[in-house]
Short mmCIF file of C-alpha atoms and ligand atoms in Angstrom, two decimals:
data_model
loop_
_atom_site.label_atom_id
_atom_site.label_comp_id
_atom_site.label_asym_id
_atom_site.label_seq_id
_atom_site.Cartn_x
_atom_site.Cartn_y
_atom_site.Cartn_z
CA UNK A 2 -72.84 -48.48 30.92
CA UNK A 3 -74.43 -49.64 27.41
CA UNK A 4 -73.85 -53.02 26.61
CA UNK A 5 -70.22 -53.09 24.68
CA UNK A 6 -70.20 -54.34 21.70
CA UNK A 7 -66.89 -54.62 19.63
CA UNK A 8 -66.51 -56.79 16.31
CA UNK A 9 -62.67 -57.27 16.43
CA UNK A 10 -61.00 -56.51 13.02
CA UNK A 11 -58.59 -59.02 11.48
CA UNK A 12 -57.92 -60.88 14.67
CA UNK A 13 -56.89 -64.12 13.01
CA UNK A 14 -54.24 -62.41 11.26
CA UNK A 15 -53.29 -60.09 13.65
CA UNK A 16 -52.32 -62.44 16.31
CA UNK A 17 -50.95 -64.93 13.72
CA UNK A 18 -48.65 -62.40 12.97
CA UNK A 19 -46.76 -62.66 16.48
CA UNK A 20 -46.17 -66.52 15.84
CA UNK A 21 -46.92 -66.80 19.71
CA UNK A 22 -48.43 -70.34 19.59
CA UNK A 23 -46.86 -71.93 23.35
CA UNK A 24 -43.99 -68.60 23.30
CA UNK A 25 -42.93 -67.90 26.87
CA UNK A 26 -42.56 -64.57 25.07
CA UNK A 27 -43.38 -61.19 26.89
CA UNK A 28 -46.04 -59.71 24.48
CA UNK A 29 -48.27 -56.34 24.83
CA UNK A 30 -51.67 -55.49 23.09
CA UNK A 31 -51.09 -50.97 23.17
CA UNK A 32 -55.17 -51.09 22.33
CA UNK A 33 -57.27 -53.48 24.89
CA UNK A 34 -60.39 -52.40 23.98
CA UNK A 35 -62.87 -55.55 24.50
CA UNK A 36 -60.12 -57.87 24.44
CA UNK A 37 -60.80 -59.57 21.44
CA UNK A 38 -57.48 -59.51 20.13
CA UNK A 39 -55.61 -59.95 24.05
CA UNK A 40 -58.01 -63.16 24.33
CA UNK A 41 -56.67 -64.98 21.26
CA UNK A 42 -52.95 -63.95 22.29
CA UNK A 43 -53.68 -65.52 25.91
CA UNK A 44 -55.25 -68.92 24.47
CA UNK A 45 -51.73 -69.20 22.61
CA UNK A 46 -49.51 -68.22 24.52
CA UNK A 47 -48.07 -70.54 26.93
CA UNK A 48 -48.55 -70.66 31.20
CA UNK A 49 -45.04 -68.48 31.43
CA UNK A 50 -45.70 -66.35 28.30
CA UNK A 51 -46.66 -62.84 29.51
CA UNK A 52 -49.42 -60.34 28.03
CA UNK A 53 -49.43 -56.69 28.98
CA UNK A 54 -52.26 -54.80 27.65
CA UNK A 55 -53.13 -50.93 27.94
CA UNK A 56 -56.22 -48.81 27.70
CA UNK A 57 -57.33 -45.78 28.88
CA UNK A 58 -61.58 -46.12 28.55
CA UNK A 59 -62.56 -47.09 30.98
CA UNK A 60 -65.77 -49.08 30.07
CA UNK A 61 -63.07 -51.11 27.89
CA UNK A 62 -60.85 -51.65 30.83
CA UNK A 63 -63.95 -53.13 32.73
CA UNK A 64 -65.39 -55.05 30.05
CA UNK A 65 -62.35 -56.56 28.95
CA UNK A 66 -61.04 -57.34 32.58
CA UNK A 67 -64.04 -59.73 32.92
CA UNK A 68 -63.61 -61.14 30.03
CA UNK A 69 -60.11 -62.04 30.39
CA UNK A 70 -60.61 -62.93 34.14
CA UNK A 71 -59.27 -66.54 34.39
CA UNK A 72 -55.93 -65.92 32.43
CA UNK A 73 -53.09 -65.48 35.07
CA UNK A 74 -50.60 -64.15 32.53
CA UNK A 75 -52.07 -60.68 31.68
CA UNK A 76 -51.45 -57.44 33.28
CA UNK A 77 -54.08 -54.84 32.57
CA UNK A 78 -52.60 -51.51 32.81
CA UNK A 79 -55.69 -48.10 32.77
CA UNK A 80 -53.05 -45.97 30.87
CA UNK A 81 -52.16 -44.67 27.95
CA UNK A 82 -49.41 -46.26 25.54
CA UNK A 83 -47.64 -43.48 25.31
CA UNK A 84 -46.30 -44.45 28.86
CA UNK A 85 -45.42 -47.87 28.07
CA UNK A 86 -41.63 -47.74 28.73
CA UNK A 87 -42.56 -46.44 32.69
CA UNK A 88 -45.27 -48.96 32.63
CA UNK A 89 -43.14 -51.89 31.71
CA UNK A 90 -39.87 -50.74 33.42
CA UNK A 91 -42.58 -50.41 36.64
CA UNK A 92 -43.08 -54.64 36.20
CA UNK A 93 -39.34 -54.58 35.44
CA UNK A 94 -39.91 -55.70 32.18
CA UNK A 95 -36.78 -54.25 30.05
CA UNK A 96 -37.24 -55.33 26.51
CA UNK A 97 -40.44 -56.60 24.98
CA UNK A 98 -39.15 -60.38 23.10
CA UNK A 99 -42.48 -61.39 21.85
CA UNK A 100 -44.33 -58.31 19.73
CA UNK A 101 -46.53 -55.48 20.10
CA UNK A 102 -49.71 -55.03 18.32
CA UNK A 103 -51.79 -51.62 18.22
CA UNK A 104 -55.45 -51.51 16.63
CA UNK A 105 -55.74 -48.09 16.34
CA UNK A 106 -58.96 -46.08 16.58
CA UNK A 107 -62.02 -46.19 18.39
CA UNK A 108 -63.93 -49.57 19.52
CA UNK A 109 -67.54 -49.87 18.37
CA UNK A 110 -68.36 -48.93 21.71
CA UNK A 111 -67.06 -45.55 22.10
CA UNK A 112 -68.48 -45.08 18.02
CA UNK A 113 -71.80 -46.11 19.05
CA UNK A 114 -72.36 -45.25 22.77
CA UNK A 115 -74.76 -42.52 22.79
CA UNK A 116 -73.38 -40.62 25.95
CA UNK A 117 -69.65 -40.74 24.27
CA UNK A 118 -70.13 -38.05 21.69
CA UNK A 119 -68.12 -39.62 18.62
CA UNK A 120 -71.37 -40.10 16.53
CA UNK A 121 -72.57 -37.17 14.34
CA UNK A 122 -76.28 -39.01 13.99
CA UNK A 123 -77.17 -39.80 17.67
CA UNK A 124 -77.71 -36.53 19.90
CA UNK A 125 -75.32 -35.86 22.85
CA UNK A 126 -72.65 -33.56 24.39
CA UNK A 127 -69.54 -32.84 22.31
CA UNK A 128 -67.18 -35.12 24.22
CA UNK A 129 -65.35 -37.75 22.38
CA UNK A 130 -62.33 -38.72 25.04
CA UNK A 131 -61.05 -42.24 25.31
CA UNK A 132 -60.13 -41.34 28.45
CA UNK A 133 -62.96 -40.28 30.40
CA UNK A 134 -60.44 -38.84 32.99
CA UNK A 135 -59.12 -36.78 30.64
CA UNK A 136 -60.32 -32.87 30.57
CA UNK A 137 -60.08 -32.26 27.18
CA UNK A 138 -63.63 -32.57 25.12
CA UNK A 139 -64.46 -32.03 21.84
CA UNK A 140 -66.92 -29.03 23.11
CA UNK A 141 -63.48 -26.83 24.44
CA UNK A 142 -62.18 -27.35 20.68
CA UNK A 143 -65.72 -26.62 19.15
CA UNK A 144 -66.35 -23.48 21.00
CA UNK A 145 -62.81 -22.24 22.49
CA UNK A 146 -60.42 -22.78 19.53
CA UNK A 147 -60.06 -19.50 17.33
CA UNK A 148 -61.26 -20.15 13.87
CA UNK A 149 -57.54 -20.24 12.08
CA UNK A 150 -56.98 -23.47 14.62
CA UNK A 151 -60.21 -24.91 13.62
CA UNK A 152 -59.28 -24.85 9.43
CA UNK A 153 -55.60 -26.03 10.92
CA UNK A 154 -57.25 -28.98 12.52
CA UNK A 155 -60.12 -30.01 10.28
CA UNK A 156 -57.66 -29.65 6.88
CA UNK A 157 -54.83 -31.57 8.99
CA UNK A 158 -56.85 -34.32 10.43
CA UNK A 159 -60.04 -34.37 8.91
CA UNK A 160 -58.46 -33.56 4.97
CA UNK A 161 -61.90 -31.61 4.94
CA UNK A 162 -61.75 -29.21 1.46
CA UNK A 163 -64.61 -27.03 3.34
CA UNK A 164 -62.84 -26.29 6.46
CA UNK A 165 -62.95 -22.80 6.20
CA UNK A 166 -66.85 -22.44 5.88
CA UNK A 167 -66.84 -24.94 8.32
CA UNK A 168 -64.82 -22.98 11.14
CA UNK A 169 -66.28 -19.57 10.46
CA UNK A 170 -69.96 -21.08 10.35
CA UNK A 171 -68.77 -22.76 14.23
CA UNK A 172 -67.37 -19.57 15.09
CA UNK A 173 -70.51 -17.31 14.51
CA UNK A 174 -72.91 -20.11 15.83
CA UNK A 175 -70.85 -20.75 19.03
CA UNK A 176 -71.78 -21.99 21.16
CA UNK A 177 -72.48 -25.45 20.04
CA UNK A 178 -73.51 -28.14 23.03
CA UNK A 179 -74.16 -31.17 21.10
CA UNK A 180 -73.34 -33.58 18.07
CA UNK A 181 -76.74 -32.78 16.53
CA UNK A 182 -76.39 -29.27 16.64
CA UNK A 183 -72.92 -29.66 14.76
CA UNK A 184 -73.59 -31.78 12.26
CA UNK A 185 -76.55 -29.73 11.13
CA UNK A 186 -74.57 -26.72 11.06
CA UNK A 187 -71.95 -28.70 8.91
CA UNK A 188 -74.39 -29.85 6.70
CA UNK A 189 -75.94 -25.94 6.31
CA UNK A 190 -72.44 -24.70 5.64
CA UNK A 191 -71.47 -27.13 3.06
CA UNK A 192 -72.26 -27.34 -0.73
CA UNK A 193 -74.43 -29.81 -1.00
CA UNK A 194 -72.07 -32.24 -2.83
CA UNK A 195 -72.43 -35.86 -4.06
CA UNK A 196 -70.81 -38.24 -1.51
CA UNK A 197 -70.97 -41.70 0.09
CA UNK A 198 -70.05 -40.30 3.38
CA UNK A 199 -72.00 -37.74 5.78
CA UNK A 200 -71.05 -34.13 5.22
CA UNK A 201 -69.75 -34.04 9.03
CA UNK A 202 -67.80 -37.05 8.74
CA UNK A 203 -64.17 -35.69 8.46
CA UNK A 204 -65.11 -33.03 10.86
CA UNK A 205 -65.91 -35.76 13.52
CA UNK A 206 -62.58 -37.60 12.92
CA UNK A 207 -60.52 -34.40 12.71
CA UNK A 208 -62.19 -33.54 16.40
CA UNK A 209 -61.97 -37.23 17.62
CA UNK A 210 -57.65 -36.98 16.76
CA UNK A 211 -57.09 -33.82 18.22
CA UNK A 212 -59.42 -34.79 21.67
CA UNK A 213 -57.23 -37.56 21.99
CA UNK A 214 -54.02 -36.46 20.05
CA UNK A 215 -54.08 -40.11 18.42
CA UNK A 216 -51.68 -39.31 15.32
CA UNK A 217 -48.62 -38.24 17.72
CA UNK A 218 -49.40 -40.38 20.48
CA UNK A 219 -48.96 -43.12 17.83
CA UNK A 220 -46.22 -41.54 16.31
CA UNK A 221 -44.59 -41.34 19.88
CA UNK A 222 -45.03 -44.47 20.98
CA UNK A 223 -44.11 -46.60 17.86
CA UNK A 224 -40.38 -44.74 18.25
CA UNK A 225 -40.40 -46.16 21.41
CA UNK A 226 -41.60 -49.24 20.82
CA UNK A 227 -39.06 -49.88 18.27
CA UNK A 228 -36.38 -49.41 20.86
CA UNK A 229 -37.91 -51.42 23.65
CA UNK A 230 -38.23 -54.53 21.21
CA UNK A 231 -35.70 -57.10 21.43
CA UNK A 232 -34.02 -59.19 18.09
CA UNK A 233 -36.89 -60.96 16.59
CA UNK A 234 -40.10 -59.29 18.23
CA UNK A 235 -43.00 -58.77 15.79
CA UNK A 236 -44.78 -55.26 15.39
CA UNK A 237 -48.31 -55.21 14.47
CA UNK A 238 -50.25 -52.15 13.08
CA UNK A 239 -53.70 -52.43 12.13
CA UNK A 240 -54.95 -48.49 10.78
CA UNK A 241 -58.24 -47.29 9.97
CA UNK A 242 -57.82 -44.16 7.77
CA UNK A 243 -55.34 -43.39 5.58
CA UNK A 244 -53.55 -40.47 8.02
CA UNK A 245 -53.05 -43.44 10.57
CA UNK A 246 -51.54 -45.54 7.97
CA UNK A 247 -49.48 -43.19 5.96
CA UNK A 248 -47.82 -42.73 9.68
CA UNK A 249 -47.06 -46.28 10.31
CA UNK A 250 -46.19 -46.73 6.43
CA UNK A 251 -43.61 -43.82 6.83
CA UNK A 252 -41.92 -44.92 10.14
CA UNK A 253 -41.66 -48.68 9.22
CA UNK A 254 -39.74 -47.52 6.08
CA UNK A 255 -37.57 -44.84 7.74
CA UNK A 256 -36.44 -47.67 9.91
CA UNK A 257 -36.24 -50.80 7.40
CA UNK A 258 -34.60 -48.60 4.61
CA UNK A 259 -32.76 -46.03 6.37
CA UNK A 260 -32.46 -42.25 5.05
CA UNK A 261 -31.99 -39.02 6.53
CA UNK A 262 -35.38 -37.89 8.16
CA UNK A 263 -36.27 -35.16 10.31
CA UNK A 264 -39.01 -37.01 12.36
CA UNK A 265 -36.51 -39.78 13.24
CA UNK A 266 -34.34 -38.53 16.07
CA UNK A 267 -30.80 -37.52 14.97
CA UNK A 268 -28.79 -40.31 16.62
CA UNK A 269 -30.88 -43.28 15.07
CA UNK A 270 -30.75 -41.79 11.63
CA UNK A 271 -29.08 -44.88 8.79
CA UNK A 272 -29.46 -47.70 12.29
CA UNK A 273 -31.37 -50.04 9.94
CA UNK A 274 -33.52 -51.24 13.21
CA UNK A 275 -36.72 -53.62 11.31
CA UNK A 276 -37.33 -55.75 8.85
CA UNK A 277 -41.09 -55.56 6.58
CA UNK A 278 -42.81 -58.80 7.19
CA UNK A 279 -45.61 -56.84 4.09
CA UNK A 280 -44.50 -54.45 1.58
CA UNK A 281 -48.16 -54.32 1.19
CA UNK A 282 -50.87 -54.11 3.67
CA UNK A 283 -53.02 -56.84 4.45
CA UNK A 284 -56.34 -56.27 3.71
CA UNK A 285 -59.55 -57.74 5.46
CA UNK A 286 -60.75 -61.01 4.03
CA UNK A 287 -63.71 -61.30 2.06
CA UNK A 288 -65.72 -63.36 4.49
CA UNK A 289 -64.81 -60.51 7.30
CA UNK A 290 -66.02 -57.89 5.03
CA UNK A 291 -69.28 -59.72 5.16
CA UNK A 292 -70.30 -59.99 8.76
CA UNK A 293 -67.90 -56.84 10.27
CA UNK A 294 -68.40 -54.05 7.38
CA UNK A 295 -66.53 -51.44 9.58
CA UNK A 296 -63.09 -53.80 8.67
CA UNK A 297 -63.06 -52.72 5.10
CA UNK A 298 -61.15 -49.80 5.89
CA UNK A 299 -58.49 -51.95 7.94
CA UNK A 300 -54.35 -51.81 6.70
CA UNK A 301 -52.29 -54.20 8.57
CA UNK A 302 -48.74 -53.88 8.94
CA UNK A 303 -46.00 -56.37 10.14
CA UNK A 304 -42.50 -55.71 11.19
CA UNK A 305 -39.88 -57.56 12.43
CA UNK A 306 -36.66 -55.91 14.88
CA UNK A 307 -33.35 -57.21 13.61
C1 SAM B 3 -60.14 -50.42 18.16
S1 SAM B 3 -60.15 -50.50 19.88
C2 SAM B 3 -59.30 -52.01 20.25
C3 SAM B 3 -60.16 -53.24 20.13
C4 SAM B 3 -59.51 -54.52 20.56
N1 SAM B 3 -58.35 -54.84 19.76
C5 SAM B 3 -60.50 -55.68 20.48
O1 SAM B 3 -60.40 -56.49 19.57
O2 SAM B 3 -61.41 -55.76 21.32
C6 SAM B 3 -58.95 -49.31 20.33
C7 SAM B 3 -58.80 -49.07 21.81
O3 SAM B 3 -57.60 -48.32 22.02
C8 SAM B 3 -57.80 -47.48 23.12
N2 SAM B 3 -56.81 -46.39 23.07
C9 SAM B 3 -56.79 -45.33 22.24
N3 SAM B 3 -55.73 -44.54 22.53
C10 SAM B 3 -55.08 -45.14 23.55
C11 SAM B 3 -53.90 -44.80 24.27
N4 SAM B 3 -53.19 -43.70 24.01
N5 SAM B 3 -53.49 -45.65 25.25
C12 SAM B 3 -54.20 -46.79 25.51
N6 SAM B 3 -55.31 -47.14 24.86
C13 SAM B 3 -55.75 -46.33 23.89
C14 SAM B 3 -59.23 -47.00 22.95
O4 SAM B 3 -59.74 -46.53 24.18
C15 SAM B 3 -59.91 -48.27 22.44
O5 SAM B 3 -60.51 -48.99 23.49
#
């Protein structure tokens, strides 16, 4: 495994946000990754405080196991949040009384790592999977999708204006082995328009969501969440693009200022279930946006369960 490397994004205020200085508290971390964030919960927390923490990579799962290795009171779980009510109810933990925090997205590692496929500039096979277990790759997408799911998915998760040109230049090319090979054709099938960001950018993200079905994975698990939290616990959502934070932005809402919404199930429709710690999202500090550029795209969100 390359060395990994991740710069963890607001972590100050992230764990400040669980108020978890000496809490006997049962808290969970949804997103491991390195452990950056997990590490600054643990040196809070007190001796009976408890921190569960999921991932599904796993070079993160190693890496951060080490790294956390004299703490006593985590539990490292290799699965995917989406479980986490069978995953706690398994340590016969039945409501979650400190918080839950979730930094969405990929770690540096998986962005940089040239075997892993997310990065349209360094050459490799189309694979992009958090979970290397998993059998999904970008490359069955790329080259097995028809093209009408291929505009679906880079309009819907990518918000890509070309995605037509896009998908019927992938579909006559196919097939495509490697992240070189797409982004050229990208580029080649694009006006060439005036932009900060890489033609294949959106196309990458839309590809890296559907791998690893982040948006309703997210969505999923944040409904339960919100029912396994007890009175008081804090939820914490840090987002990287706006899709991810329109998401938590809508749910937070639906749930601190009830109204009738189809997404919420039926029965919990008007239960008035959280309270916004931040109308607004917190925004990376100037000093962060210095030495970790990637954090200027970071939203943080704070709830409370009443
Ligand atoms: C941005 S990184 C977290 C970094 C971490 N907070 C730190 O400071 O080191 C996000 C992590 O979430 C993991 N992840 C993504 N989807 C997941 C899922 N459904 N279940 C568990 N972990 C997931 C990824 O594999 C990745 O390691």
């Amino acid at each position: 495994m390359e060395k990994f490397i991740h710069y963890t994004v607001m972590k100050k205020e992230v764990v400040d946000s669980l108020n978890c200085y000496n809490s006997d508290k049962i808290f969970v971390d949804c997103t491991l990754g390195g452990g950056g964030h997990s590490e600054e919960i643990l040196k809070r927390i007190s001796k009976k405080g408890l921190l569960v923490a999921f991932d599904v990579d796993d070079d993160a799962l190693n890496y951060a196991s080490m790294r956390l290795k004299n703490y006593d009171n985590i539990k490292i779980i290799k699965g995917s949040y989406v479980d986490i009510d069978k995953h706690l109810a398994d340590l016969g933990i039945e409501k979650i009384t400190g918080g839950v925090i979730f930094d969405l997205g990929a770690s540096y590692h998986q962005l940089t790592s040239k075997d892993r496929g997310f990065s349209f500039s360094k050459d490799a096979p189309l694979d992009m999977r958090f979970n290397q277990d998993q059998k999904l790759k970008a490359w069955d997408i790329v080259n097995k999708y028809n093209e009408q799911q291929l505009v679906e998915i880079f309009s819907k998760y990518g918000e890509e204006r070309f995605s037509k040109r896009i998908a019927r230049a992938i579909v006559q090319k196919r097939p495509i082995n490697t992240t070189l090979q797409l982004s050229e054709l990208i580029k080649n099938s694009t006006p060439n328009v005036k932009s900060k960001i890489h033609p294949a950018t959106r196309v990458f993200q839309a590809l890296r969501i559907e791998v690893n079905q982040e948006l309703l994975n997210f969505e999923n698990t944040l409904l339960k969440v919100i029912n396994l939290c007890d009175v008081n616990a804090i939820i914490s959502l840090l987002s990287f693009h706006s899709l991810e934070d329109r998401l938590a932005k809508h749910i937070l809402k639906q749930y601190s200022n009830p109204k009738s919404d189809s997404r919420i199930p039926f029965i919990e429709q008007n239960e008035k279930k959280l309270e916004l710690i931040n109308k607004k999202p917190i925004l990376a500090s100037k000093e962060e946006l210095e030495i970790n550029p990637p954090s200027r795209s970071a939203k943080l969100r704070i709830a409370k369960r009443i």
